[in-house]
């Protein structure tokens, strides 16, 4: 936790902490933006006026309709005369799908390793810390570039790579949480009831640490979105004819001076999505901190 | 081994390595439990008393099979607990349960207490369908005086310490445990609640034929609930006898001192023995001779060189003290 909420001697949150809390209007905005983003990604087929690869070479690089562009092209057109608005909707779908899958892969992998390290300790903890050190000593972008260059580009590998980004945060978090749960005694009590360790961890420990895990996921998620965009921007992520937000910025870069909307539209969506998830994650963490721990 | 006894603990020792700094001296071995032997019969309560750090809790955890001893064996109904495989060990849990001092720590903080009792039933397949299980839960809660449907949907933090302790008892009853190790079960409770829990434990013993290993430093509670008492000092049992014998006529100087330290409301009631000064000796710096010699008011030469063995001095009574043995063989106890 980066910031400690200030408390007075008897443990009430002081005014400092309460003014620091995010106003609920911002939270409502962030949550509704996320809902809209998810819905428009899911319903892109219905909402989009055109397909994401429908070209019309007669109207290339036209400005958005509200700036005098052709009627019905809300965000203008790109260099092949494709509707930027429709492409943003489909890009949102692919980017979110990949980011969510990548996050789940990373959270699942990290959580599993964290549980193994906390349960077996000894050798498993050594393996875990060796892997964490290994990851920490290589810039992740370079690692991702190398992996994609060596093994070729596939969506499967791409998602795995996104999952590898940040798994160690989950592993360390879960290991610590499980160890402190063991200290609390209910784990030993359950062990003494003769329950199988798998049952204890899945039915009892996981629900108890689930809140902290969920907060960590929301804090990591923007990073994954940005990484996906960054790799796609560099041409190593999603490949055409598929589309993603990062890919759109990458191809719009060349026309920044003449047709800025090709890059600004997807860029704004990335920015707002990442910001909203961060805000919701922060708010969620504050709520969790305020909850009685026992 | 006594065939009639439910649990037999034989010559159990457990040492821990002390923490060692980066450049500090070598880790020393500390014997928390040293050559402890006792047995518990069916429907019997054996109390384990002694001051903090005397190894009571460690002994309790070893007796339950939760912690492996460095040496020695624990038999439950003639079965060696530490030779059981993982699955058989888990099955053995059905028979022996533990009740902790920290009643909140024994329960999953996020699961309603009724569901926690029900889970035990479903894991062991003790009741047929869902409704049968639920009936058993209601029944178990009723038995421990938490009747009414309102309790079972509550979370542990919504209950009082005494209520949580009752839940722990109800859970042990639901799985039909035969032996319950109670580790300071009432120390964290109000005196009035203490009495309720102790009486509940005694009542359950009558109804279900339970055996208890009752770990406590509260001698008044021990006197009330136990049939026999084992007194521990620095990891060893120094005296073991029936409750009546221990309280009426303690043989070991340490037992005498313990009893003398019990506060009394009777003004003209003289203390049975000397009050102790000093602290519990550091268990790591074990020297030769009797462990108690440093604080013993009757210490003799022999105490400095020879460690007294736990020997039988009377009907079901064992003492580890050179003086007590001599006094007893000379006829007539000391007191």
CSV table of C-alpha atoms in Angstrom, one decimal, chain B residues 17-312:
chain,number,residue,atom,x,y,z
B,17,UNK,CA,16.7,-24.6,17.1
B,18,UNK,CA,17.0,-21.1,18.5
B,19,UNK,CA,17.1,-18.3,15.9
B,20,UNK,CA,20.6,-17.5,14.8
B,21,UNK,CA,21.8,-14.1,13.6
B,22,UNK,CA,24.0,-13.7,10.5
B,23,UNK,CA,27.2,-13.5,12.6
B,24,UNK,CA,25.8,-14.7,15.9
B,25,UNK,CA,26.8,-17.8,17.7
B,26,UNK,CA,25.7,-21.2,16.5
B,27,UNK,CA,22.0,-22.0,16.8
B,28,UNK,CA,21.4,-23.7,20.1
B,29,UNK,CA,18.9,-26.6,20.6
B,30,UNK,CA,16.2,-25.8,23.1
B,31,UNK,CA,14.3,-28.7,24.5
B,32,UNK,CA,10.7,-27.5,24.8
B,33,UNK,CA,9.4,-31.0,25.8
B,34,UNK,CA,11.7,-33.5,27.4
B,35,UNK,CA,10.9,-37.2,27.8
B,36,UNK,CA,7.2,-36.8,28.6
B,37,UNK,CA,5.1,-39.8,29.2
B,38,UNK,CA,1.4,-40.0,30.1
B,39,UNK,CA,-1.8,-41.6,29.1
B,40,UNK,CA,-5.5,-40.6,29.1
B,41,UNK,CA,-8.3,-43.1,29.7
B,42,UNK,CA,-11.7,-43.0,28.3
B,43,UNK,CA,-14.0,-40.4,29.9
B,44,UNK,CA,-11.1,-39.1,31.7
B,45,UNK,CA,-9.8,-35.5,32.0
B,46,UNK,CA,-6.1,-35.0,32.4
B,47,UNK,CA,-5.0,-31.5,33.2
B,48,UNK,CA,-1.6,-30.2,32.1
B,49,UNK,CA,-0.5,-27.3,34.3
B,50,UNK,CA,2.6,-25.2,34.5
B,51,UNK,CA,3.7,-21.7,33.9
B,52,UNK,CA,4.2,-20.1,30.5
B,53,UNK,CA,7.0,-21.7,28.6
B,54,UNK,CA,6.9,-25.0,30.4
B,55,UNK,CA,6.0,-26.9,27.2
B,56,UNK,CA,2.3,-27.5,27.9
B,57,UNK,CA,1.0,-26.3,24.5
B,58,UNK,CA,3.8,-28.1,22.6
B,59,UNK,CA,2.9,-31.3,24.5
B,60,UNK,CA,-0.8,-30.8,23.6
B,61,UNK,CA,0.0,-30.4,19.9
B,62,UNK,CA,2.2,-33.4,19.8
B,63,UNK,CA,-0.4,-35.5,21.6
B,64,UNK,CA,-2.8,-34.5,18.9
B,65,UNK,CA,-0.4,-35.3,16.1
B,66,UNK,CA,-0.2,-31.8,14.9
B,67,UNK,CA,3.5,-31.6,15.5
B,68,UNK,CA,6.1,-34.3,15.1
B,69,UNK,CA,8.2,-35.0,18.2
B,70,UNK,CA,11.9,-35.3,17.9
B,71,UNK,CA,11.7,-38.6,19.6
B,72,UNK,CA,9.0,-40.7,21.3
B,73,UNK,CA,5.6,-42.1,20.1
B,74,UNK,CA,2.0,-41.2,20.5
B,75,UNK,CA,-0.6,-44.0,20.3
B,76,UNK,CA,-4.3,-43.4,19.8
B,77,UNK,CA,-6.2,-46.6,20.4
B,78,UNK,CA,-3.0,-48.6,19.8
B,79,UNK,CA,-2.3,-46.8,16.5
B,80,UNK,CA,1.0,-44.9,16.2
B,81,UNK,CA,-0.1,-41.4,15.0
B,82,UNK,CA,3.1,-40.6,13.4
B,83,UNK,CA,3.2,-43.7,11.3
B,84,UNK,CA,-0.1,-42.9,9.6
B,85,UNK,CA,0.0,-41.7,5.9
B,86,UNK,CA,-1.6,-38.5,4.8
B,87,UNK,CA,-5.1,-39.9,4.2
B,88,UNK,CA,-5.1,-42.1,7.3
B,89,UNK,CA,-3.9,-39.2,9.4
B,90,UNK,CA,-6.7,-37.0,8.2
B,91,UNK,CA,-9.2,-39.8,9.0
B,92,UNK,CA,-7.8,-39.9,12.5
B,93,UNK,CA,-8.7,-36.2,13.0
B,94,UNK,CA,-12.3,-37.3,13.3
B,95,UNK,CA,-11.5,-38.8,16.7
B,96,UNK,CA,-9.4,-36.1,18.2
B,97,UNK,CA,-10.0,-32.4,18.1
B,98,UNK,CA,-8.6,-29.2,19.6
B,99,UNK,CA,-10.1,-26.2,21.2
B,100,UNK,CA,-7.9,-23.2,21.2
B,101,UNK,CA,-7.6,-20.2,23.6
B,102,UNK,CA,-8.1,-17.9,20.6
B,103,UNK,CA,-11.6,-18.8,19.7
B,104,UNK,CA,-11.6,-16.3,16.7
B,105,UNK,CA,-8.5,-17.8,15.2
B,106,UNK,CA,-10.1,-21.3,15.2
B,107,UNK,CA,-12.9,-20.3,12.8
B,108,UNK,CA,-12.8,-19.2,9.2
B,109,UNK,CA,-13.6,-15.4,9.5
B,110,UNK,CA,-15.6,-15.3,6.3
B,111,UNK,CA,-17.9,-18.3,6.6
B,112,UNK,CA,-21.1,-18.4,8.6
B,113,UNK,CA,-20.6,-20.6,11.7
B,114,UNK,CA,-23.4,-23.0,10.8
B,115,UNK,CA,-21.8,-23.6,7.4
B,116,UNK,CA,-18.5,-24.4,9.1
B,117,UNK,CA,-20.1,-27.1,11.2
B,118,UNK,CA,-21.9,-28.4,8.2
B,119,UNK,CA,-18.7,-28.6,6.2
B,120,UNK,CA,-17.3,-31.1,8.7
B,121,UNK,CA,-20.3,-33.3,8.3
B,122,UNK,CA,-20.1,-33.3,4.5
B,123,UNK,CA,-16.4,-33.9,4.4
B,124,UNK,CA,-16.8,-37.0,6.6
B,125,UNK,CA,-20.1,-38.0,5.1
B,126,UNK,CA,-21.7,-38.1,8.6
B,127,UNK,CA,-25.2,-37.2,7.5
B,128,UNK,CA,-27.0,-38.1,4.4
B,129,UNK,CA,-28.5,-35.2,2.5
B,130,UNK,CA,-28.4,-31.5,2.8
B,131,UNK,CA,-31.5,-31.3,5.0
B,132,UNK,CA,-30.1,-34.1,7.3
B,133,UNK,CA,-26.9,-32.2,7.6
B,134,UNK,CA,-28.7,-29.0,8.5
B,135,UNK,CA,-30.7,-30.9,11.2
B,136,UNK,CA,-27.5,-32.1,12.7
B,137,UNK,CA,-26.1,-28.6,12.7
B,138,UNK,CA,-29.2,-27.2,14.5
B,139,UNK,CA,-28.9,-30.2,16.9
B,140,UNK,CA,-25.3,-29.5,17.6
B,141,UNK,CA,-25.9,-25.8,18.2
B,142,UNK,CA,-28.8,-26.7,20.5
B,143,UNK,CA,-26.6,-29.1,22.5
B,144,UNK,CA,-24.0,-26.3,23.3
B,145,UNK,CA,-26.7,-23.9,24.3
B,146,UNK,CA,-26.8,-21.8,21.1
B,147,UNK,CA,-30.3,-23.0,20.1
B,148,UNK,CA,-32.4,-21.0,17.7
B,149,UNK,CA,-31.7,-20.5,14.0
B,150,UNK,CA,-30.3,-17.0,14.4
B,151,UNK,CA,-26.7,-18.0,15.3
B,152,UNK,CA,-25.9,-20.3,12.4
B,153,UNK,CA,-25.9,-17.6,9.8
B,154,UNK,CA,-23.6,-15.3,11.7
B,155,UNK,CA,-20.0,-14.8,11.0
B,156,UNK,CA,-17.5,-15.6,13.8
B,157,UNK,CA,-16.8,-11.9,14.4
B,158,UNK,CA,-20.4,-11.3,15.2
B,159,UNK,CA,-20.3,-13.7,18.1
B,160,UNK,CA,-18.8,-13.2,21.6
B,161,UNK,CA,-15.7,-15.2,22.7
B,162,UNK,CA,-17.8,-17.6,24.7
B,163,UNK,CA,-20.2,-18.2,21.8
B,164,UNK,CA,-17.3,-18.9,19.5
B,165,UNK,CA,-15.9,-21.3,22.0
B,166,UNK,CA,-19.3,-23.1,22.0
B,167,UNK,CA,-19.2,-23.2,18.2
B,168,UNK,CA,-15.8,-24.9,18.4
B,169,UNK,CA,-17.2,-27.4,20.9
B,170,UNK,CA,-20.3,-28.0,18.7
B,171,UNK,CA,-18.0,-28.7,15.7
B,172,UNK,CA,-16.0,-31.2,17.7
B,173,UNK,CA,-19.3,-32.8,18.8
B,174,UNK,CA,-20.7,-32.9,15.3
B,175,UNK,CA,-17.7,-34.9,14.1
B,176,UNK,CA,-18.1,-37.3,17.0
B,177,UNK,CA,-14.6,-36.7,18.4
B,178,UNK,CA,-13.6,-38.8,21.3
B,179,UNK,CA,-10.7,-36.9,22.6
B,180,UNK,CA,-10.5,-33.1,22.8
B,181,UNK,CA,-7.3,-31.2,23.6
B,182,UNK,CA,-8.4,-28.0,25.2
B,183,UNK,CA,-5.5,-25.5,25.1
B,184,UNK,CA,-6.3,-22.7,27.6
B,185,UNK,CA,-9.9,-22.8,26.4
B,186,UNK,CA,-11.3,-20.3,29.0
B,187,UNK,CA,-8.3,-18.1,29.7
B,188,UNK,CA,-9.5,-15.4,27.3
B,189,UNK,CA,-13.0,-15.3,28.7
B,190,UNK,CA,-14.8,-13.5,31.5
B,191,UNK,CA,-15.0,-15.4,34.7
B,192,UNK,CA,-18.8,-15.9,34.5
B,193,UNK,CA,-18.4,-17.3,30.9
B,194,UNK,CA,-15.5,-19.4,32.0
B,195,UNK,CA,-17.7,-21.3,34.4
B,196,UNK,CA,-20.4,-21.8,31.7
B,197,UNK,CA,-17.8,-23.2,29.2
B,198,UNK,CA,-16.2,-25.5,31.8
B,199,UNK,CA,-19.6,-26.8,32.9
B,200,UNK,CA,-20.6,-27.4,29.3
B,201,UNK,CA,-17.4,-29.4,28.7
B,202,UNK,CA,-18.1,-31.5,31.8
B,203,UNK,CA,-21.7,-32.0,30.7
B,204,UNK,CA,-20.6,-33.1,27.2
B,205,UNK,CA,-18.1,-35.5,28.8
B,206,UNK,CA,-21.0,-37.1,30.7
B,207,UNK,CA,-23.3,-37.3,27.7
B,208,UNK,CA,-20.8,-38.4,25.0
B,209,UNK,CA,-18.1,-40.1,27.0
B,210,UNK,CA,-15.4,-37.6,25.9
B,211,UNK,CA,-11.8,-37.5,27.1
B,212,UNK,CA,-10.0,-34.2,27.6
B,213,UNK,CA,-6.4,-33.1,27.8
B,214,UNK,CA,-7.0,-29.9,29.5
B,215,UNK,CA,-4.1,-27.4,29.3
B,216,UNK,CA,-4.3,-24.6,31.7
B,217,UNK,CA,-2.5,-22.4,34.2
B,218,UNK,CA,-5.6,-21.7,36.1
B,219,UNK,CA,-5.6,-24.2,39.0
B,220,UNK,CA,-9.1,-23.3,40.2
B,221,UNK,CA,-10.5,-24.4,36.8
B,222,UNK,CA,-8.3,-27.5,36.8
B,223,UNK,CA,-9.5,-28.5,40.2
B,224,UNK,CA,-13.1,-28.3,39.0
B,225,UNK,CA,-12.8,-30.2,35.8
B,226,UNK,CA,-10.0,-32.7,35.9
B,227,UNK,CA,-9.6,-36.2,37.2
B,228,UNK,CA,-5.8,-36.3,37.2
B,229,UNK,CA,-3.2,-33.5,37.0
B,230,UNK,CA,0.2,-33.5,35.4
B,231,UNK,CA,2.5,-30.6,36.5
B,232,UNK,CA,5.1,-29.5,34.0
B,233,UNK,CA,8.3,-27.6,34.6
B,234,UNK,CA,10.7,-26.7,31.9
B,235,UNK,CA,9.5,-29.3,29.5
B,236,UNK,CA,9.3,-32.2,32.0
B,237,UNK,CA,6.5,-33.6,34.0
B,238,UNK,CA,7.5,-33.2,37.6
B,239,UNK,CA,4.4,-34.6,39.3
B,240,UNK,CA,1.4,-36.5,38.1
B,241,UNK,CA,-1.4,-37.6,40.4
B,242,UNK,CA,-5.1,-37.6,40.9
B,243,UNK,CA,-6.7,-34.1,41.4
B,244,UNK,CA,-7.6,-34.8,45.0
B,245,UNK,CA,-4.0,-36.0,45.9
B,246,UNK,CA,-2.4,-33.1,44.1
B,247,UNK,CA,-4.5,-30.4,45.8
B,248,UNK,CA,-4.5,-32.0,49.2
B,249,UNK,CA,-1.0,-33.2,49.4
B,250,UNK,CA,1.4,-31.9,46.8
B,251,UNK,CA,4.8,-33.8,46.8
B,252,UNK,CA,7.0,-31.8,44.5
B,253,UNK,CA,8.2,-28.4,45.8
B,254,UNK,CA,7.2,-26.8,42.5
B,255,UNK,CA,3.6,-28.1,42.8
B,256,UNK,CA,3.5,-26.8,46.4
B,257,UNK,CA,4.7,-23.4,45.2
B,258,UNK,CA,2.1,-23.4,42.4
B,259,UNK,CA,-0.7,-24.2,44.8
B,260,UNK,CA,0.5,-21.6,47.2
B,261,UNK,CA,0.3,-19.0,44.5
B,262,UNK,CA,-3.4,-19.5,44.0
B,263,UNK,CA,-5.2,-16.5,45.4
B,264,UNK,CA,-7.6,-17.3,48.2
B,265,UNK,CA,-10.4,-15.3,49.7
B,266,UNK,CA,-10.0,-17.0,53.1
B,267,UNK,CA,-7.9,-14.8,55.3
B,268,UNK,CA,-6.9,-17.4,57.9
B,269,UNK,CA,-6.1,-20.0,55.3
B,270,UNK,CA,-2.3,-20.6,55.5
B,271,UNK,CA,-0.5,-21.2,52.2
B,272,UNK,CA,0.5,-24.8,51.6
B,273,UNK,CA,4.0,-24.1,50.6
B,274,UNK,CA,6.6,-21.5,49.8
B,275,UNK,CA,6.1,-18.7,47.3
B,276,UNK,CA,8.6,-18.8,44.4
B,277,UNK,CA,11.0,-16.1,43.5
B,278,UNK,CA,12.9,-15.8,40.3
B,279,UNK,CA,12.1,-16.5,36.7
B,280,UNK,CA,11.7,-19.7,34.7
B,281,UNK,CA,15.2,-20.7,33.8
B,282,UNK,CA,16.3,-20.3,30.2
B,283,UNK,CA,15.6,-23.7,28.8
B,284,UNK,CA,18.7,-23.4,26.5
B,285,UNK,CA,21.1,-23.2,29.4
B,286,UNK,CA,20.3,-26.6,30.7
B,287,UNK,CA,22.8,-27.7,33.3
B,288,UNK,CA,23.2,-31.0,35.1
B,289,UNK,CA,20.9,-32.0,38.0
B,290,UNK,CA,17.4,-31.0,38.8
B,291,UNK,CA,15.9,-28.3,36.6
B,292,UNK,CA,14.1,-26.8,39.6
B,293,UNK,CA,17.2,-26.6,41.9
B,294,UNK,CA,17.8,-22.9,41.2
B,295,UNK,CA,14.4,-21.9,42.6
B,296,UNK,CA,13.8,-24.8,45.0
B,297,UNK,CA,13.9,-23.8,48.7
B,298,UNK,CA,14.8,-27.4,49.7
B,299,UNK,CA,17.7,-27.9,47.3
B,300,UNK,CA,20.3,-30.3,48.4
B,301,UNK,CA,23.7,-31.4,47.1
B,302,UNK,CA,22.3,-34.4,45.2
B,303,UNK,CA,19.9,-32.0,43.3
B,304,UNK,CA,22.9,-30.3,41.7
B,305,UNK,CA,24.3,-33.4,40.1
B,306,UNK,CA,21.6,-35.9,39.5
B,307,UNK,CA,18.5,-35.3,37.6
B,308,UNK,CA,15.6,-36.9,39.4
B,309,UNK,CA,13.5,-39.5,37.4
B,310,UNK,CA,9.8,-39.6,37.5
B,311,UNK,CA,9.1,-42.5,39.9
B,312,UNK,CA,6.0,-44.1,41.3
